[in-house]
PDB file of C-alpha atoms in Angstrom:
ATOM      1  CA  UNK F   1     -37.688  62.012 -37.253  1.00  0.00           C
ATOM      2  CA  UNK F   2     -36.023  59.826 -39.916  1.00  0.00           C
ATOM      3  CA  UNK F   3     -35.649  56.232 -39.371  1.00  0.00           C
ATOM      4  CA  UNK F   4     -32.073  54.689 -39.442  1.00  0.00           C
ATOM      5  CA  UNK F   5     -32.559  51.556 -41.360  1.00  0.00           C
ATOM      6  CA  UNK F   6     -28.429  50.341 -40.091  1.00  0.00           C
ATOM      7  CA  UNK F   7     -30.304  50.762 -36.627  1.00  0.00           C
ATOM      8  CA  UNK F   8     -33.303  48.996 -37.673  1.00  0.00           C
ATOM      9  CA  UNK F   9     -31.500  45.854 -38.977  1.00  0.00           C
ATOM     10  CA  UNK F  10     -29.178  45.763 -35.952  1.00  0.00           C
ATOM     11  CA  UNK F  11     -32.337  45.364 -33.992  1.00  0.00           C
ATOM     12  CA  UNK F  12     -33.723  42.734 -36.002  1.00  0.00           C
ATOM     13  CA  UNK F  13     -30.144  41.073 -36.531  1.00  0.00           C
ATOM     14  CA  UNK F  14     -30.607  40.843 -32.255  1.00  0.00           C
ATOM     15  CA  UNK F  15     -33.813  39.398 -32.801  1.00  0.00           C
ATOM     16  CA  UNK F  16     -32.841  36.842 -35.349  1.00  0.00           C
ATOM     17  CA  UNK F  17     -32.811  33.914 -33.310  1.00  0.00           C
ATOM     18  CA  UNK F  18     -36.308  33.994 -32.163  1.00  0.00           C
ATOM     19  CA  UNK F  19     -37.615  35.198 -35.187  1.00  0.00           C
ATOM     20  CA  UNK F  20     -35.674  31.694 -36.771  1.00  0.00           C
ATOM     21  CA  UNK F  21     -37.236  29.568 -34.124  1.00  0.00           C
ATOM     22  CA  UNK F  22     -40.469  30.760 -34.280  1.00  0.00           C
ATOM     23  CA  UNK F  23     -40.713  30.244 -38.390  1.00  0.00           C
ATOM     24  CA  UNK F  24     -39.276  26.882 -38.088  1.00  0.00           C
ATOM     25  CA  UNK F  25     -41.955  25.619 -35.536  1.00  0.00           C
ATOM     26  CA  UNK F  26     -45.023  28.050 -37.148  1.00  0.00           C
ATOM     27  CA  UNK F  27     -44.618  26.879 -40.717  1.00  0.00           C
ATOM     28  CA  UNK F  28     -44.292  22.853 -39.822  1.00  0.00           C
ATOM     29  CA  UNK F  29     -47.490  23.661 -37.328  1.00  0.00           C
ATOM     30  CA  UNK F  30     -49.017  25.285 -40.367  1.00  0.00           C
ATOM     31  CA  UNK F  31     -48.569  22.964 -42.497  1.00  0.00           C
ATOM     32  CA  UNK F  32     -48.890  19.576 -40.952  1.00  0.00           C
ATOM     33  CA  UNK F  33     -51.695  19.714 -38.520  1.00  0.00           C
ATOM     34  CA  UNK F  34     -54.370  18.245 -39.672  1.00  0.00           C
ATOM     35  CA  UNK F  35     -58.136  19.919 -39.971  1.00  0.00           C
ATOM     36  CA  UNK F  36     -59.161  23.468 -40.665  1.00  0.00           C
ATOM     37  CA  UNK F  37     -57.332  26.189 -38.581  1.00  0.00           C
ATOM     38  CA  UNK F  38     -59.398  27.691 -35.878  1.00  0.00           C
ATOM     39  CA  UNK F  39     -58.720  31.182 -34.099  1.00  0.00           C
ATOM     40  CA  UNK F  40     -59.349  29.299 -31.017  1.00  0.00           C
ATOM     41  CA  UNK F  41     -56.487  26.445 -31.064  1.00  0.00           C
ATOM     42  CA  UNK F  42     -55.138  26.520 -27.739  1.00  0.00           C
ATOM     43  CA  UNK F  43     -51.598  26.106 -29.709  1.00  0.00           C
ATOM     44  CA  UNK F  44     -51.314  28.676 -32.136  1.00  0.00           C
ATOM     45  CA  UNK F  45     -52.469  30.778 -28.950  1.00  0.00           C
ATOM     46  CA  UNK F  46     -49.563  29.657 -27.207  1.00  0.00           C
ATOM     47  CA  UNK F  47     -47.042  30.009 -30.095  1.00  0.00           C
ATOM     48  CA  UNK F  48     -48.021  33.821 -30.395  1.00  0.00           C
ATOM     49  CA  UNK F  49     -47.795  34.287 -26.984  1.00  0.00           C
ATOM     50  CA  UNK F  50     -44.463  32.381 -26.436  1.00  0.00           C
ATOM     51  CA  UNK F  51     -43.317  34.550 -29.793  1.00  0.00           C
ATOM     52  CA  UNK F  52     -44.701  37.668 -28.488  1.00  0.00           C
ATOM     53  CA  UNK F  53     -42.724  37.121 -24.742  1.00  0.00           C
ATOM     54  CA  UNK F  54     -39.123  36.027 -26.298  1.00  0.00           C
ATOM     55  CA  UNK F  55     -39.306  39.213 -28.466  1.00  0.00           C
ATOM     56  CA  UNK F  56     -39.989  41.349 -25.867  1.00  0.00           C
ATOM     57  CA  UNK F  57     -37.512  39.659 -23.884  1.00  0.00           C
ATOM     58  CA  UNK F  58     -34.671  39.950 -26.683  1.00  0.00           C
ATOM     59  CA  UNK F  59     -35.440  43.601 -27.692  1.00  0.00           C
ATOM     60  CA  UNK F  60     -36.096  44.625 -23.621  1.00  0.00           C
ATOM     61  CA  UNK F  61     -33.250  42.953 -22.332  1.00  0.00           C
ATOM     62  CA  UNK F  62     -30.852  45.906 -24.055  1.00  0.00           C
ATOM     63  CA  UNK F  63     -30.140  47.847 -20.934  1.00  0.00           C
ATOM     64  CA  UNK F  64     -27.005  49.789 -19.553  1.00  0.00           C
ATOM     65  CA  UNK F  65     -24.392  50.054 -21.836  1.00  0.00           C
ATOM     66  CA  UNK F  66     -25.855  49.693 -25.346  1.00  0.00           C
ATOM     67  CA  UNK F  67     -28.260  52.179 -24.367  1.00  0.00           C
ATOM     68  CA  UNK F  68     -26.452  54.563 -22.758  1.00  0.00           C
ATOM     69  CA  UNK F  69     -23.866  54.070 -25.922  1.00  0.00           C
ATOM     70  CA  UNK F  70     -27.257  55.058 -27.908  1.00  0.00           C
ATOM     71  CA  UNK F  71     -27.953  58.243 -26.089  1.00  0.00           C
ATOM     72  CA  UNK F  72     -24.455  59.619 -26.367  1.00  0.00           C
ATOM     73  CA  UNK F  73     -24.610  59.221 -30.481  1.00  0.00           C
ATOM     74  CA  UNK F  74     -27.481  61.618 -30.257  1.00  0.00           C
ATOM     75  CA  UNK F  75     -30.363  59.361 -29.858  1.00  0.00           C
ATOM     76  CA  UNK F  76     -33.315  60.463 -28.113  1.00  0.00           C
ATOM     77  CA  UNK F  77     -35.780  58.223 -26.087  1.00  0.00           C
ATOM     78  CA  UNK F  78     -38.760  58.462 -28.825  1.00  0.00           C
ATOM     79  CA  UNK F  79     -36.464  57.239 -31.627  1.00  0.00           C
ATOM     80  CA  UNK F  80     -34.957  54.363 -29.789  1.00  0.00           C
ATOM     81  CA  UNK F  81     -38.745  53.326 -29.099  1.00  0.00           C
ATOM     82  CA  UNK F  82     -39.179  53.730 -32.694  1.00  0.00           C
ATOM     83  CA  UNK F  83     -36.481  52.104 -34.020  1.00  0.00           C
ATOM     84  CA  UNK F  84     -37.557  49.080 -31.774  1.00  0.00           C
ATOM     85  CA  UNK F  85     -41.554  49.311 -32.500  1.00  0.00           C
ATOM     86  CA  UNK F  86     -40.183  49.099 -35.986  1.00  0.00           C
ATOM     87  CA  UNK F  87     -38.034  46.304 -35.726  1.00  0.00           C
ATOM     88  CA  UNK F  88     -40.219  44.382 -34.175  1.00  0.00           C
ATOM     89  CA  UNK F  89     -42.575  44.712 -36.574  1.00  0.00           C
ATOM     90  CA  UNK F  90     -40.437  43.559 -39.238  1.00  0.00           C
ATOM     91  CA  UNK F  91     -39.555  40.639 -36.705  1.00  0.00           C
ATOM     92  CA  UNK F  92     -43.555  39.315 -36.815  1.00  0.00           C
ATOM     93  CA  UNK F  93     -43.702  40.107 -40.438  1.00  0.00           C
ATOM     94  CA  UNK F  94     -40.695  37.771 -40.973  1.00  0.00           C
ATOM     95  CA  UNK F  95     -43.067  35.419 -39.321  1.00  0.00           C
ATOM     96  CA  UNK F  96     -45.937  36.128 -40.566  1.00  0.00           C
ATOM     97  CA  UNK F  97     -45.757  36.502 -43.953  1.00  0.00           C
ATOM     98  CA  UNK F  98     -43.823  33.447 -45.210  1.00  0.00           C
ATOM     99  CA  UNK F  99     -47.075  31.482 -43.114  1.00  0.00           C
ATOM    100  CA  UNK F 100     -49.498  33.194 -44.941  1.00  0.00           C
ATOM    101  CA  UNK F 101     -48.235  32.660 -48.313  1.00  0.00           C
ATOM    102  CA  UNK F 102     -48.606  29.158 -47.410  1.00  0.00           C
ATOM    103  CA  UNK F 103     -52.194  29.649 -46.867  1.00  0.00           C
ATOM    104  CA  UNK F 104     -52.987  31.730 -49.910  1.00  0.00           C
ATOM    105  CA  UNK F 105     -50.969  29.968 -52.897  1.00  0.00           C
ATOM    106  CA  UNK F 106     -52.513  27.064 -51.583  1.00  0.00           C
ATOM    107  CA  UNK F 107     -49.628  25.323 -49.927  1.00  0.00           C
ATOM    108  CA  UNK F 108     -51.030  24.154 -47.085  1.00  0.00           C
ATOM    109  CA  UNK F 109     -54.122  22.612 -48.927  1.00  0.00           C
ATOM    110  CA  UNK F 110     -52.137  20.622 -51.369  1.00  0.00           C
ATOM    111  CA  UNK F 111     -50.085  19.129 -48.447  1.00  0.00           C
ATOM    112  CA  UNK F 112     -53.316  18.147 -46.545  1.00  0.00           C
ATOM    113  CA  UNK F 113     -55.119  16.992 -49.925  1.00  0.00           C
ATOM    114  CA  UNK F 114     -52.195  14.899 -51.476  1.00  0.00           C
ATOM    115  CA  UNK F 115     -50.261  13.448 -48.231  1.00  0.00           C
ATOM    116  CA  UNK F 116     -52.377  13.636 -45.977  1.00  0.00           C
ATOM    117  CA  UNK F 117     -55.665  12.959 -48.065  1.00  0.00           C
ATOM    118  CA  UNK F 118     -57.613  14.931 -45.354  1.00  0.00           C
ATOM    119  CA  UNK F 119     -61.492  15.508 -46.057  1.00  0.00           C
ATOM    120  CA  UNK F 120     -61.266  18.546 -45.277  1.00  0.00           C
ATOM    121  CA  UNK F 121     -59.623  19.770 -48.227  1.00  0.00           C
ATOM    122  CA  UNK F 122     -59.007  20.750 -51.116  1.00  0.00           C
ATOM    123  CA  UNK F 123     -60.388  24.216 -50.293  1.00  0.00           C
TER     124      UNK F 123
END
């Protein structure tokens, strides 16, 4: 099965406004709380949950029409779950990555040493 990347970024283009939202409210949270990150902050938590539920209410919510427009043009049920597994993928990655290039060039600790002069850091 090949993947059809015009597919792919129509999926993502649907996804675009939560993937948007969610990078302009991660990287601000990222970079302007103040302290050490914790896996167990109860709002990073909900962030990835609330991020997690509006993509799966975005890419879920294509029903009727589109889909049975996608099964006439030859798609099958295993590459339209594909194509979306995919796309949301690249959805979290659009998330995810800018976020943790913040954290590993050492954005984050600059902004916490220099305006915030936080004790914590630099790290």
């Amino acid at each position: 099965m090949t993947l059809k990347y015009a597919f792919i970024r129509l999926l993502f283009t649907h996804c675009a406004p939560v993937t948007v939202v969610a990078l302009l409210v991660g990287v601000p949270y990222l970079l302007l709380v103040p302290g050490p990150l914790e896996s167990y902050d109860a709002w990073i938590n909900v962030f990835l949950l609330a991020h997690c539920v509006a993509l799966a209410m975005r890419l879920g919510n294509m029903q009727g029409d589109a889909t049975e427009f996608l099964y006439t043009q030859g798609y099958t049920r295993d590459q339209i779950w594909t194509h979306l597994m995919v796309s949301t993928i690249v959805c979290v990655l659009a998330v995810w990555l800018p976020m943790a290039l913040c954290l590993w060039l050492g954005v984050r600790s600059g902004i916490q040493d220099h305006v915030f002069v936080s004790p914590y850091y630099p790290l």
